[in-house]
Tab-separated table of C-alpha atoms in Angstrom:
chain	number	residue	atom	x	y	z
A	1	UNK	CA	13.454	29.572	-18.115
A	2	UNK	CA	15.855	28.687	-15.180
A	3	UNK	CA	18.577	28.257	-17.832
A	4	UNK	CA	17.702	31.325	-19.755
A	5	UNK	CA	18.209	33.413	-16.201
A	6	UNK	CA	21.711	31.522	-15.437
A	7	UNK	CA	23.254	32.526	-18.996
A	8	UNK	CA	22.067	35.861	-18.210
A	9	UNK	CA	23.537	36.371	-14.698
A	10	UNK	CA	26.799	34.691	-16.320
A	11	UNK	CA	26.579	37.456	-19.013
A	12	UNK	CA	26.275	40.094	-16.311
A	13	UNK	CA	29.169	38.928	-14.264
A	14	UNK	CA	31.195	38.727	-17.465
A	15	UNK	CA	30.446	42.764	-18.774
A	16	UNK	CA	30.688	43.665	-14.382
A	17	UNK	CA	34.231	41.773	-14.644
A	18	UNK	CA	35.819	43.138	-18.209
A	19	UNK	CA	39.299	42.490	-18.405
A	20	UNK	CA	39.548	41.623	-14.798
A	21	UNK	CA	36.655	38.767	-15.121
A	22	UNK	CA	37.347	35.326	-13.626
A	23	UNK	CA	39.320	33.200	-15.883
A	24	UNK	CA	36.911	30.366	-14.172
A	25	UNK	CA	33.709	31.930	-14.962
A	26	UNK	CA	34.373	31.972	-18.780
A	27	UNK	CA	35.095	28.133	-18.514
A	28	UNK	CA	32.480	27.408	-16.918
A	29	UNK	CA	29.859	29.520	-18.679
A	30	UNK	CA	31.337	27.758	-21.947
A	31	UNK	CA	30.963	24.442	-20.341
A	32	UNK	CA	27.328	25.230	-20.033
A	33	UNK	CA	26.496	27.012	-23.224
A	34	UNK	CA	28.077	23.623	-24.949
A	35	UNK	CA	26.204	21.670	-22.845
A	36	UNK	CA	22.551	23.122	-24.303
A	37	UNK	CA	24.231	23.237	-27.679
A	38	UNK	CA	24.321	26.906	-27.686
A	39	UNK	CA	27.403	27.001	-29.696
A	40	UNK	CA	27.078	30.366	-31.412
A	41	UNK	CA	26.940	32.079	-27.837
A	42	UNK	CA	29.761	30.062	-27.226
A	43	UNK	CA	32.053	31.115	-29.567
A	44	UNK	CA	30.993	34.428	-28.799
A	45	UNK	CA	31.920	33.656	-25.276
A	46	UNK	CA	34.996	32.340	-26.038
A	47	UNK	CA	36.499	35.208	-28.830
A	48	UNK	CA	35.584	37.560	-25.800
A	49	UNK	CA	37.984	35.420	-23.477
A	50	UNK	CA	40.538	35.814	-26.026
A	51	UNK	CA	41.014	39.331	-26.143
A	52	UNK	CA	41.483	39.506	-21.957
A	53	UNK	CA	43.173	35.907	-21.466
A	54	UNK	CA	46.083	34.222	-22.476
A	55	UNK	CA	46.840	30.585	-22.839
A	56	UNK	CA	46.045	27.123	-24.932
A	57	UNK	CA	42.630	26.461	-22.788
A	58	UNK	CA	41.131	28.992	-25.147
A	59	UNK	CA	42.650	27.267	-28.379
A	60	UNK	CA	41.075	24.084	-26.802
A	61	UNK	CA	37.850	25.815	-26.798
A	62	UNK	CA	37.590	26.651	-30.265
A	63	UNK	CA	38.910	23.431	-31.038
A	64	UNK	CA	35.756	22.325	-29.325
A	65	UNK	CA	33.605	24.499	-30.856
A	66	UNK	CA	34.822	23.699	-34.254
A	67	UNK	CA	34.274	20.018	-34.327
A	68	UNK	CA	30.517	20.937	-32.742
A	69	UNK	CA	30.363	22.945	-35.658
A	70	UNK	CA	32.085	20.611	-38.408
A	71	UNK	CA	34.025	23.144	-39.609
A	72	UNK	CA	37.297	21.559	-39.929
A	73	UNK	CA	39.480	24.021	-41.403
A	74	UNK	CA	38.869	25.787	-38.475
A	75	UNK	CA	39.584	23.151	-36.420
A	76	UNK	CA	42.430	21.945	-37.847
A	77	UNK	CA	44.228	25.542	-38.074
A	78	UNK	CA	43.554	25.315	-33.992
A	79	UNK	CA	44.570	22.001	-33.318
A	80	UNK	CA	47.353	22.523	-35.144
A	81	UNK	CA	48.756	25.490	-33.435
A	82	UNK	CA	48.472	23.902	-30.001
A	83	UNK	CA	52.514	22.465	-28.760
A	84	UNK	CA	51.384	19.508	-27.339
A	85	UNK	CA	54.288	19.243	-25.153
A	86	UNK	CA	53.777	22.659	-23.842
A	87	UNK	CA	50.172	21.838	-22.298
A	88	UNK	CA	49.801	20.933	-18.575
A	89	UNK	CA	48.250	17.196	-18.046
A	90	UNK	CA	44.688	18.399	-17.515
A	91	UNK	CA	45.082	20.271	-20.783
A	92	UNK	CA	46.661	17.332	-22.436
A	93	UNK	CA	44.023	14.994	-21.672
A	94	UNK	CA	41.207	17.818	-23.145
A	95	UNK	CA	43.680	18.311	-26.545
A	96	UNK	CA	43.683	14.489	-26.898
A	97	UNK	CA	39.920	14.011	-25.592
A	98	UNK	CA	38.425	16.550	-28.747
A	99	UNK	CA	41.459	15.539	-30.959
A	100	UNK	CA	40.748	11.848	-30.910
A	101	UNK	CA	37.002	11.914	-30.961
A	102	UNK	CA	37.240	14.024	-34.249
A	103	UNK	CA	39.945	11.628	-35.569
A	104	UNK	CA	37.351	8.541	-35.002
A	105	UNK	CA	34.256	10.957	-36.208
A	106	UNK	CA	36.233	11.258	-39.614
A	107	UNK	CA	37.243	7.805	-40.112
A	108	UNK	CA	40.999	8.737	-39.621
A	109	UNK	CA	41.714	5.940	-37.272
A	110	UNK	CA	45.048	4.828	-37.758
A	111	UNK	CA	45.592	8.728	-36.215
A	112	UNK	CA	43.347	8.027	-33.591
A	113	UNK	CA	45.266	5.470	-32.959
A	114	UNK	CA	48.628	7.176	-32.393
A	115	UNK	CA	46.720	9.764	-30.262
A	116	UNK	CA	45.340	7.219	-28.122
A	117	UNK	CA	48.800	5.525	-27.319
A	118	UNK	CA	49.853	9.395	-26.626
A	119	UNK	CA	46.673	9.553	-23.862
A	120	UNK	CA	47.662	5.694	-22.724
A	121	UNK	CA	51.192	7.401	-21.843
A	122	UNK	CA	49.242	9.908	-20.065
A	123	UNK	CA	46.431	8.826	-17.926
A	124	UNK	CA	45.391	5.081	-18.801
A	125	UNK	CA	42.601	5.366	-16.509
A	126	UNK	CA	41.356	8.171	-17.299
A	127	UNK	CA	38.046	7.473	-18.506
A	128	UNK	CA	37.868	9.706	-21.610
A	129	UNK	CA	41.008	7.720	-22.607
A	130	UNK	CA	38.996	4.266	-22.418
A	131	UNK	CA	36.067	6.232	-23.604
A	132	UNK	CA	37.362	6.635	-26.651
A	133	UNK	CA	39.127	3.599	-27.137
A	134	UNK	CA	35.887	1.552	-26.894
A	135	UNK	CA	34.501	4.166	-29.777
A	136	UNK	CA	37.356	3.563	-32.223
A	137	UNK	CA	36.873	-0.265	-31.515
A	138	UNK	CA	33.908	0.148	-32.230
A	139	UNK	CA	34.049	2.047	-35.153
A	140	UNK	CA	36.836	-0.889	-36.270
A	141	UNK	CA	34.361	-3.320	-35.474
A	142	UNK	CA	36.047	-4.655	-32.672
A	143	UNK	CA	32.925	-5.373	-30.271
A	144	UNK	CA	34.993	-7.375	-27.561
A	145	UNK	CA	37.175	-4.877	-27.234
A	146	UNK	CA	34.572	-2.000	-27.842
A	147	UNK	CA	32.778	-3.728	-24.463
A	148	UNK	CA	35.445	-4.184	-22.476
A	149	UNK	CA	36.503	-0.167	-22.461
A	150	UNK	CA	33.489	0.729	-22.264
A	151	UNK	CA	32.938	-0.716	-18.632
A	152	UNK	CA	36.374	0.174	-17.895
A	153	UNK	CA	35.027	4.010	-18.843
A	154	UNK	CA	32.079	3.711	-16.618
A	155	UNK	CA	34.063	1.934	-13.653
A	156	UNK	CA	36.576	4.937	-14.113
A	157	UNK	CA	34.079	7.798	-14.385
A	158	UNK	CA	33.312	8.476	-11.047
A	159	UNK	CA	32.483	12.344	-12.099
A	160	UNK	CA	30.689	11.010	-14.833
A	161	UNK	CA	32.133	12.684	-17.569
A	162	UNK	CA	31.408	10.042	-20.008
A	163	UNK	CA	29.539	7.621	-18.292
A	164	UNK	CA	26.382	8.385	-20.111
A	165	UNK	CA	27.893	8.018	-23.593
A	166	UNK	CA	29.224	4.878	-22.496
A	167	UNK	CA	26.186	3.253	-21.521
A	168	UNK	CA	24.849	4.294	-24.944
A	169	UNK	CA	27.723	2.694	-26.904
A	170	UNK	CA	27.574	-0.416	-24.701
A	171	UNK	CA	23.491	-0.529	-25.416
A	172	UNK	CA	24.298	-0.468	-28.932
A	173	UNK	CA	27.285	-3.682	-28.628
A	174	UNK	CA	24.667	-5.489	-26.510
C-alpha cells in the first residue's frame, strides 16, 4: 500500500511538472517502477520522458526495458542507435552494464566478451564490471574464475548495486 501511494505522488509530481518536470524524478521513478517489475508503467514513464527530454539516458532506459521484456528487436534497434563514444562514463558503464548482461542472457559470449574488455578499459572496479564477468564465467563454466569476481563484485559494491545477485551466483558455485 506504501508503494502504491509513492508511485502515485511520483505520478502527481510528474503531470504538476509537465515539460518543466525534474529530469531526476523520471529516473528515479523508473528506477523504482523496475524495481517492483512494473515494467508496463515504466515504459509508459519513460515514452513520457521522451517527448520533454533529450539525451541517451532515455535510450538506456528502453534498452532496459526491452531486455525486461525480451523483446529484442526492440532492444537491439535501441542499443544500436546509442554512439558509444558519445556517452559520459556513468552512462557508459549503464550501456555496457544492460548490453553485456543481455549478451551473456543470449548465449552470445564471445560479444560479451569484447564488451567486457570495453568496461575493463573503463572502470575495472566497478562492480557491475566484475559482476558480470563472474556471470559469463559462469555461464562458460569457468567456476574459479566465476568465484573469484564474484567476491571482487561484493568487495567493490559498497552501494550494493549488485551485491545481492552476487551472493546468489556465488551460492550457486559453492
Amino acid at each position: 500500500d506504501d508503494i502504491d501511494t509513492s508511485f502515485s505522488y511520483y505520478d502527481t509530481a510528474i503531470s504538476y511538472g509537465g515539460d518543466n518536470a525534474d529530469e531526476d524524478l523520471y529516473k528515479e521513478y523508473f528506477d523504482l517502477l523496475i524495481q517492483d517489475d512494473l515494467t508496463e508503467k515504466a515504459l509508459e514513464v519513460t515514452d513520457r520522458a521522451e517527448g520533454i527530454f533529450d539525451g541517451d539516458w532515455i535510450s538506456l532506459q528502453y534498452m532496459n526495458l526491452y531486455s525486461l521484456r525480451e523483446d529484442t528487436q526492440r532492444f537491439e534497434y535501441y542499443m544500436e542507435n546509442i554512439e558509444y563514444e558519445d556517452l559520459d562514463s556513468t552512462l557508459k558503464g549503464e550501456y555496457l552494464t544492460t548490453k553485456i548482461d543481455y549478451l551473456i542472457q543470449n548465449s552470445l559470449f564471445d560479444d560479451a566478451k569484447r564488451s567486457l574488455d570495453l568496461f575493463w578499459d573503463l572502470d575495472q572496479y566497478d562492480p557491475r564490471y566484475n559482476f558480470l564477468y563472474a556471470k559469463l564465467s559462469f555461464e562458460e563454466g569457468d567456476l574459479e574464475n566465476a568465484r573469484k569476481y564474484c567476491k571482487k563484485a561484493i568487495e567493490y559494491d559498497t552501494t550494493r548495486v549488485v551485491t545481492d545477485e552476487a551472493q546468489k551466483l556465488l551460492a550457486q558455485i559453492d
